JSON list of C-alpha atoms in Angstrom, two decimals:
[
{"chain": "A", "resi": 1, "resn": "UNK", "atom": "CA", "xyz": [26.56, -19.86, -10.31]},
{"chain": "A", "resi": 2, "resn": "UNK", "atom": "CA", "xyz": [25.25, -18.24, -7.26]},
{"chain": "A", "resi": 3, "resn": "UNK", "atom": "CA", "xyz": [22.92, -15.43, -7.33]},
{"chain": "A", "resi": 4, "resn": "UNK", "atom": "CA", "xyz": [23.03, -12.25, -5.05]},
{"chain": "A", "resi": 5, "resn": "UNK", "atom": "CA", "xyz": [20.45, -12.11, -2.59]},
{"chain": "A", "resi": 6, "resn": "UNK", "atom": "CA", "xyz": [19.38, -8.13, -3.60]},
{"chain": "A", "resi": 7, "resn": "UNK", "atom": "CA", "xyz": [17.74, -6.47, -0.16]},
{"chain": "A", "resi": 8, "resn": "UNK", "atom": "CA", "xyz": [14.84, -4.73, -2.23]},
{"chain": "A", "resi": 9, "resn": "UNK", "atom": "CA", "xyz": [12.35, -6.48, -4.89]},
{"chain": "A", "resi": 10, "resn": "UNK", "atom": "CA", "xyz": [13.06, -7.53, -8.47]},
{"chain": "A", "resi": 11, "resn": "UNK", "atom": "CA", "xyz": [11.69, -5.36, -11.08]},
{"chain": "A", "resi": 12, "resn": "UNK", "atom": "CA", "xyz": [9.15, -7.74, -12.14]},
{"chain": "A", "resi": 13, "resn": "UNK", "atom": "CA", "xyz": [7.71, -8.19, -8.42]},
{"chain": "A", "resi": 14, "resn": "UNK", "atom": "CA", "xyz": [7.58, -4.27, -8.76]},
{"chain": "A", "resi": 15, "resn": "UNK", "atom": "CA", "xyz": [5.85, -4.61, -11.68]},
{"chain": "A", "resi": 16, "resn": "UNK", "atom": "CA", "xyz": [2.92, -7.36, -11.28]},
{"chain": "A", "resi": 17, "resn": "UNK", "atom": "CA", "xyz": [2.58, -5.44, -7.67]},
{"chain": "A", "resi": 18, "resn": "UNK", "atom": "CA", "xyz": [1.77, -2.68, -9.69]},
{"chain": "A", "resi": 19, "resn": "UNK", "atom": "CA", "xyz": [-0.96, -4.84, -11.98]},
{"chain": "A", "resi": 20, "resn": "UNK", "atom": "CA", "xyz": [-2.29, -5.86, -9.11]},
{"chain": "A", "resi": 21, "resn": "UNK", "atom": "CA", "xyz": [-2.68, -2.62, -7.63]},
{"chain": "A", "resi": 22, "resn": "UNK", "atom": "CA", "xyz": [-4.47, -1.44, -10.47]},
{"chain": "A", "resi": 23, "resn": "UNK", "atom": "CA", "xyz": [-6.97, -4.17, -10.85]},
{"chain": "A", "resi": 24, "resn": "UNK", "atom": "CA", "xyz": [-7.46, -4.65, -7.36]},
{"chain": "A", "resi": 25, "resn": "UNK", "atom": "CA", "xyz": [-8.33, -0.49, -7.34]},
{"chain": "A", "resi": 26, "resn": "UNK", "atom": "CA", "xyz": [-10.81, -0.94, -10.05]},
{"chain": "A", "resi": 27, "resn": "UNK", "atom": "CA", "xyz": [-12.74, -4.12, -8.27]},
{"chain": "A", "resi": 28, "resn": "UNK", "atom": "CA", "xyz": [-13.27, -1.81, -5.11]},
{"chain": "A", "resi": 29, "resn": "UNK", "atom": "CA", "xyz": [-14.09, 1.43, -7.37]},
{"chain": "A", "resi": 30, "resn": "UNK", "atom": "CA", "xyz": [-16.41, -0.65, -9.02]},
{"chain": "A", "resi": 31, "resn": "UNK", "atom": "CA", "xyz": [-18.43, -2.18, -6.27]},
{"chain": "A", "resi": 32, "resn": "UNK", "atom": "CA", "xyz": [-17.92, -5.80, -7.22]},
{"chain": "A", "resi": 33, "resn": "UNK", "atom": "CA", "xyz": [-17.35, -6.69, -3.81]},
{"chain": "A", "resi": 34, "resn": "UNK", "atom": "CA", "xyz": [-20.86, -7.26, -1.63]},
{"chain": "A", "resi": 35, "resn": "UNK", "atom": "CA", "xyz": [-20.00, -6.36, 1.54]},
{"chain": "A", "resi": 36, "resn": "UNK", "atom": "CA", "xyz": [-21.84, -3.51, 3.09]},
{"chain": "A", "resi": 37, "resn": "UNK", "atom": "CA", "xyz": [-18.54, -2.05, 5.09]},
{"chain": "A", "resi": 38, "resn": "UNK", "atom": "CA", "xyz": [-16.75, -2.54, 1.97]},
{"chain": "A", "resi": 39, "resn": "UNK", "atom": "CA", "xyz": [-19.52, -0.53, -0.51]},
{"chain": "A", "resi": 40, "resn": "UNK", "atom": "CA", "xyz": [-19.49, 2.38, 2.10]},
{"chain": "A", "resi": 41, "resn": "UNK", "atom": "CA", "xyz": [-16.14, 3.28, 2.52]},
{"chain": "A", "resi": 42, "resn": "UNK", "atom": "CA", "xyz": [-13.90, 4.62, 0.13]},
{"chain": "A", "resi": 43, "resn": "UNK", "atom": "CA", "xyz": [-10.61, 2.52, -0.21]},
{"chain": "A", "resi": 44, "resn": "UNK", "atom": "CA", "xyz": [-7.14, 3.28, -1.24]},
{"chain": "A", "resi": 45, "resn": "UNK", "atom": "CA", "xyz": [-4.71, 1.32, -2.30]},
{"chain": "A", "resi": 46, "resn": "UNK", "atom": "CA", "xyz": [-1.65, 2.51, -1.74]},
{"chain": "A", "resi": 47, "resn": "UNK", "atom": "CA", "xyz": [0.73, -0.38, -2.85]},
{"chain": "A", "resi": 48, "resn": "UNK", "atom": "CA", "xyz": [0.49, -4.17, -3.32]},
{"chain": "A", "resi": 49, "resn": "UNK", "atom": "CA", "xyz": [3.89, -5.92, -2.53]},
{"chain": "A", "resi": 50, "resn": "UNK", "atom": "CA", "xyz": [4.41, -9.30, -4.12]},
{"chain": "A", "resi": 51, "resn": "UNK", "atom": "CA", "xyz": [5.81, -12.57, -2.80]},
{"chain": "A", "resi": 52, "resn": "UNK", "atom": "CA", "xyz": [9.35, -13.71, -4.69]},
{"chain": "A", "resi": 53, "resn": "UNK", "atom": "CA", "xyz": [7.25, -16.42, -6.25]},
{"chain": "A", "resi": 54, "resn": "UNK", "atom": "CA", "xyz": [4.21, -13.94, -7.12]},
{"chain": "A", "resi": 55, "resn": "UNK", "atom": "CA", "xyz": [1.79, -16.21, -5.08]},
{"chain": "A", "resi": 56, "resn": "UNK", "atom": "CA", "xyz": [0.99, -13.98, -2.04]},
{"chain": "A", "resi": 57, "resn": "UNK", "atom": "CA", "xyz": [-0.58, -10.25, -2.52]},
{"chain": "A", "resi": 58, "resn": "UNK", "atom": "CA", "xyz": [0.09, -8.25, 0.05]},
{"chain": "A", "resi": 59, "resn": "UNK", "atom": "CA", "xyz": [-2.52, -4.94, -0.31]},
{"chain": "A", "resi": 60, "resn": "UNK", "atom": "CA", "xyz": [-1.39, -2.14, 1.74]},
{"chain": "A", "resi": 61, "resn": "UNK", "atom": "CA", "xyz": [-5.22, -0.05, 2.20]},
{"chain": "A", "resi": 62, "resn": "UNK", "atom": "CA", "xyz": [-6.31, 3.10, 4.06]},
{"chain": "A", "resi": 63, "resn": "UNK", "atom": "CA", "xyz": [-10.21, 2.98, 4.10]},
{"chain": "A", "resi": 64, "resn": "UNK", "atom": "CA", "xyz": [-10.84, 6.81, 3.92]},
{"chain": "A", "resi": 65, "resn": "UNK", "atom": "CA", "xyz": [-13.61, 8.03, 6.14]},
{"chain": "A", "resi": 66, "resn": "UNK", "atom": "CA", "xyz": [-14.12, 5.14, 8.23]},
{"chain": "A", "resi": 67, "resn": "UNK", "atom": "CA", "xyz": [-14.07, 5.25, 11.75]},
{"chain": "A", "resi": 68, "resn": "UNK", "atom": "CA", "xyz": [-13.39, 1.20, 12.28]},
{"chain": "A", "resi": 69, "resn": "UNK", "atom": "CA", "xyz": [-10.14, 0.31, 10.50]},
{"chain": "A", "resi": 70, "resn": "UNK", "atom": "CA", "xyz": [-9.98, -2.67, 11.35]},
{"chain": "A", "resi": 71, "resn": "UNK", "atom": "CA", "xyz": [-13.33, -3.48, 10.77]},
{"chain": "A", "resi": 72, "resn": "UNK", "atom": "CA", "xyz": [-12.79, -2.73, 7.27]},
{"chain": "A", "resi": 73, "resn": "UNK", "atom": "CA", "xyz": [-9.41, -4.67, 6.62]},
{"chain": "A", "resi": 74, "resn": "UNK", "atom": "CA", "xyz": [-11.45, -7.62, 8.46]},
{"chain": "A", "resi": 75, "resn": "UNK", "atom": "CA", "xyz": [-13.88, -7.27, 5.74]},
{"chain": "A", "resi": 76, "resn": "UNK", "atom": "CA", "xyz": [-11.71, -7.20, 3.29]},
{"chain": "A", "resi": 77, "resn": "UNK", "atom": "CA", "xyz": [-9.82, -10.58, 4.48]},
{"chain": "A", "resi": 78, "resn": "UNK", "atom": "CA", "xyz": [-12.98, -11.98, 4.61]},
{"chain": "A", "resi": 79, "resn": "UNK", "atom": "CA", "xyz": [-13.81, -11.46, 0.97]},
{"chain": "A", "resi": 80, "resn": "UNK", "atom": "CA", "xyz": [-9.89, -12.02, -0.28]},
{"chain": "A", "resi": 81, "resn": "UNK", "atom": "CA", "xyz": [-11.33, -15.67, -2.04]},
{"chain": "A", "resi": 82, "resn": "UNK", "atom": "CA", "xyz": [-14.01, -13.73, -4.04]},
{"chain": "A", "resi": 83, "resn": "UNK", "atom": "CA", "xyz": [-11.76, -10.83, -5.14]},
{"chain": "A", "resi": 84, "resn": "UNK", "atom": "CA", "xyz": [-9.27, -13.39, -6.03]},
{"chain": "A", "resi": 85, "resn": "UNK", "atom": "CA", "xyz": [-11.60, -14.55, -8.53]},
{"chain": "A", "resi": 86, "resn": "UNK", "atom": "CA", "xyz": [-12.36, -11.44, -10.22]},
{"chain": "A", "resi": 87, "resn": "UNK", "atom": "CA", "xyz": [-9.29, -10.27, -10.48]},
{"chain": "A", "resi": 88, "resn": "UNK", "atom": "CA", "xyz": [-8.64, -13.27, -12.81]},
{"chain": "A", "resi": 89, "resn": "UNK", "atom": "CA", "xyz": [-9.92, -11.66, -15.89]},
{"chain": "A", "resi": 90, "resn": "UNK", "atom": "CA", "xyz": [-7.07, -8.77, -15.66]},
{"chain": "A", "resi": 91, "resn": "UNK", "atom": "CA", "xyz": [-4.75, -10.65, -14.49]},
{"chain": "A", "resi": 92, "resn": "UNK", "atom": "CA", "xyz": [-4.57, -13.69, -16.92]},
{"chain": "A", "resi": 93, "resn": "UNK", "atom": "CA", "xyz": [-0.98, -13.70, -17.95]},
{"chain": "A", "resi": 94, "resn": "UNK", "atom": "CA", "xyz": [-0.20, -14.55, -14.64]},
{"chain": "A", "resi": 95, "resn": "UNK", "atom": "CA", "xyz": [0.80, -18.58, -13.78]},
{"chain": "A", "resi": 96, "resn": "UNK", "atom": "CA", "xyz": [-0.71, -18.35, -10.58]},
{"chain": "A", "resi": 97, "resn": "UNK", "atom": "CA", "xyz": [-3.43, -15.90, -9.30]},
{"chain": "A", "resi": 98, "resn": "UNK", "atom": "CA", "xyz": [-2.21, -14.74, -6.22]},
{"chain": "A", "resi": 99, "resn": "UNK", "atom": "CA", "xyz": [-3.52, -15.15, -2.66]},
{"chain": "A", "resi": 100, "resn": "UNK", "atom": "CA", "xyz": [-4.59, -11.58, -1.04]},
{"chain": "A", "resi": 101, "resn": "UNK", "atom": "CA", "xyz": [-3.55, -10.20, 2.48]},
{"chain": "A", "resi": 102, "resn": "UNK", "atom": "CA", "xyz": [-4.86, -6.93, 3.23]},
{"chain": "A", "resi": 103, "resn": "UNK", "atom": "CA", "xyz": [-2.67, -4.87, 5.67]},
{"chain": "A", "resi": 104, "resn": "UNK", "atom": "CA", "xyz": [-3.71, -1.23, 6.79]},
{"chain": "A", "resi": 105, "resn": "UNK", "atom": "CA", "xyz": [-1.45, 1.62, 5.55]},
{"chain": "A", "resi": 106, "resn": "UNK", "atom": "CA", "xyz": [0.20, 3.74, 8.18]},
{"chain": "A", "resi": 107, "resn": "UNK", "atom": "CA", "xyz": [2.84, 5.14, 6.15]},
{"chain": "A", "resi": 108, "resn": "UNK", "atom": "CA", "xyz": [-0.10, 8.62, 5.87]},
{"chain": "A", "resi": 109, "resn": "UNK", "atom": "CA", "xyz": [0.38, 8.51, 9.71]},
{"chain": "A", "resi": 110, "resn": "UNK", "atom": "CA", "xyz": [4.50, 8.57, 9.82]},
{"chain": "A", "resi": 111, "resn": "UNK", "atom": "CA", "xyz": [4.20, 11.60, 7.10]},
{"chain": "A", "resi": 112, "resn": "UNK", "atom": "CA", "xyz": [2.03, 13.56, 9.47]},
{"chain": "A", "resi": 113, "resn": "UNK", "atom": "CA", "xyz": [4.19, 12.51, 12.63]},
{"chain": "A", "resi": 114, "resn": "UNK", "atom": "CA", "xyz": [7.11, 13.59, 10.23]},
{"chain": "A", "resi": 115, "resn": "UNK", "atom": "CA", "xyz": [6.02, 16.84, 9.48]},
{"chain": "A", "resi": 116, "resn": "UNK", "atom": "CA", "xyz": [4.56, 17.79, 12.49]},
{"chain": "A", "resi": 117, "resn": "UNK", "atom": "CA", "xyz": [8.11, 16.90, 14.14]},
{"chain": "A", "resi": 118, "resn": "UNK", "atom": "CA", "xyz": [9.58, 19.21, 11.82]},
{"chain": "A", "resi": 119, "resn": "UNK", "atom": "CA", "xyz": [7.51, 22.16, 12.18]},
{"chain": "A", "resi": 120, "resn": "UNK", "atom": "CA", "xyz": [7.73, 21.73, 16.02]},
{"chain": "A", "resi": 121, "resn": "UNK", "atom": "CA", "xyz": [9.35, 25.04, 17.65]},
{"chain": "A", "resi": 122, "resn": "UNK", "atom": "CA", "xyz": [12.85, 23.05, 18.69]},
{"chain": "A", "resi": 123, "resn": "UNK", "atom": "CA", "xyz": [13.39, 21.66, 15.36]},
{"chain": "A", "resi": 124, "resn": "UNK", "atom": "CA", "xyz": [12.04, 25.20, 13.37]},
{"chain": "A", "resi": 125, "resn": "UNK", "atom": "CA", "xyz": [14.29, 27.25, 15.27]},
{"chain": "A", "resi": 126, "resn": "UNK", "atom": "CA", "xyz": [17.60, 24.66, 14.46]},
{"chain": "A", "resi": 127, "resn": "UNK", "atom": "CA", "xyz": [16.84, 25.25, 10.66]},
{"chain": "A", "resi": 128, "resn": "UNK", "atom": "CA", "xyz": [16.14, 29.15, 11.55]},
{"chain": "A", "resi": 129, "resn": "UNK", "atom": "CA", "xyz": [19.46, 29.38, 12.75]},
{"chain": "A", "resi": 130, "resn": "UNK", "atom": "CA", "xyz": [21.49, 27.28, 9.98]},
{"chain": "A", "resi": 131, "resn": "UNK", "atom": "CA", "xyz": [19.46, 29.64, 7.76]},
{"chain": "A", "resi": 132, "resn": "UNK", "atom": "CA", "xyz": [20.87, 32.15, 9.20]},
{"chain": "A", "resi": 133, "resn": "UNK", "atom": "CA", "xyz": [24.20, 31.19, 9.37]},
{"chain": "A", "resi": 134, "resn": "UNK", "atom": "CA", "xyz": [24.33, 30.78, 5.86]},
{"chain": "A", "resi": 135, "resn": "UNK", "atom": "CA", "xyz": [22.97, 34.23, 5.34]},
{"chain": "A", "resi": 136, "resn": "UNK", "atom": "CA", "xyz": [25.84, 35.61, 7.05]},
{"chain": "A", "resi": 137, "resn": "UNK", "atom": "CA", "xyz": [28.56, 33.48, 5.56]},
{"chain": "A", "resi": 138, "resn": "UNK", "atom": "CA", "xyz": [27.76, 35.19, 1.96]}
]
């Protein structure tokens, strides 16, 4: 019985990526983590994809406010072992506690690049003039 490889997650990776989202959100809201980069800046998580076997964690993050990215997702690598460990707690039905990988989220960066491409004067004046044309077709 062979299974078909599917191109985007399984509902259950969706899910427990969703958990983990969560509970990862509350940790940093919370403070837990001692790390004085970490304490200052405000962190979002903005989606936590899951392995196929639920062990790895990746955390997709945009540390609002901070001008050192990278500094922050370094700091947050740093301290993956520790936030493992408290994440336990809300994450007990889990087998295996995943391992954490913090990436920085540039999906806020495509939506600007998006929207500033379509309010650019080439692209505004193609949709002025379909607009138009379907004005004068009625």
């Amino acid at each position: 019985m062979n299974r078909q490889q599917s191109s985007g997650p399984s509902q259950r990776m969706l899910r427990v990526g969703e958990q983990v989202r969560h509970a990862l959100s509350d940790i940093l809201q919370r403070g837990d983590v001692r790390d004085d980069l970490i304490e200052t800046t405000v962190i979002s998580v903005s989606e936590v994809r899951m392995s196929p076997d639920l062990k790895i964690a990746t955390a997709f993050v945009a540390p609002l406010g901070s001008k050192d990215d990278k500094a922050v997702i370094e700091a947050l690598n740093r301290n993956a072992r520790f936030i493992r460990g408290r994440m336990s707690p809300a994450l007990r039905q889990m087998k295996y506690m995943p391992e954490f990988r913090f990436r920085l989220d540039t999906s806020y960066d495509n939506f600007s690049k998006i929207n500033e491409l379509l309010h650019s004067p080439e692209v505004a004046r193609d949709l002025g003039h379909d607009e138009n044309d379907k004005e004068n077709d009625e």
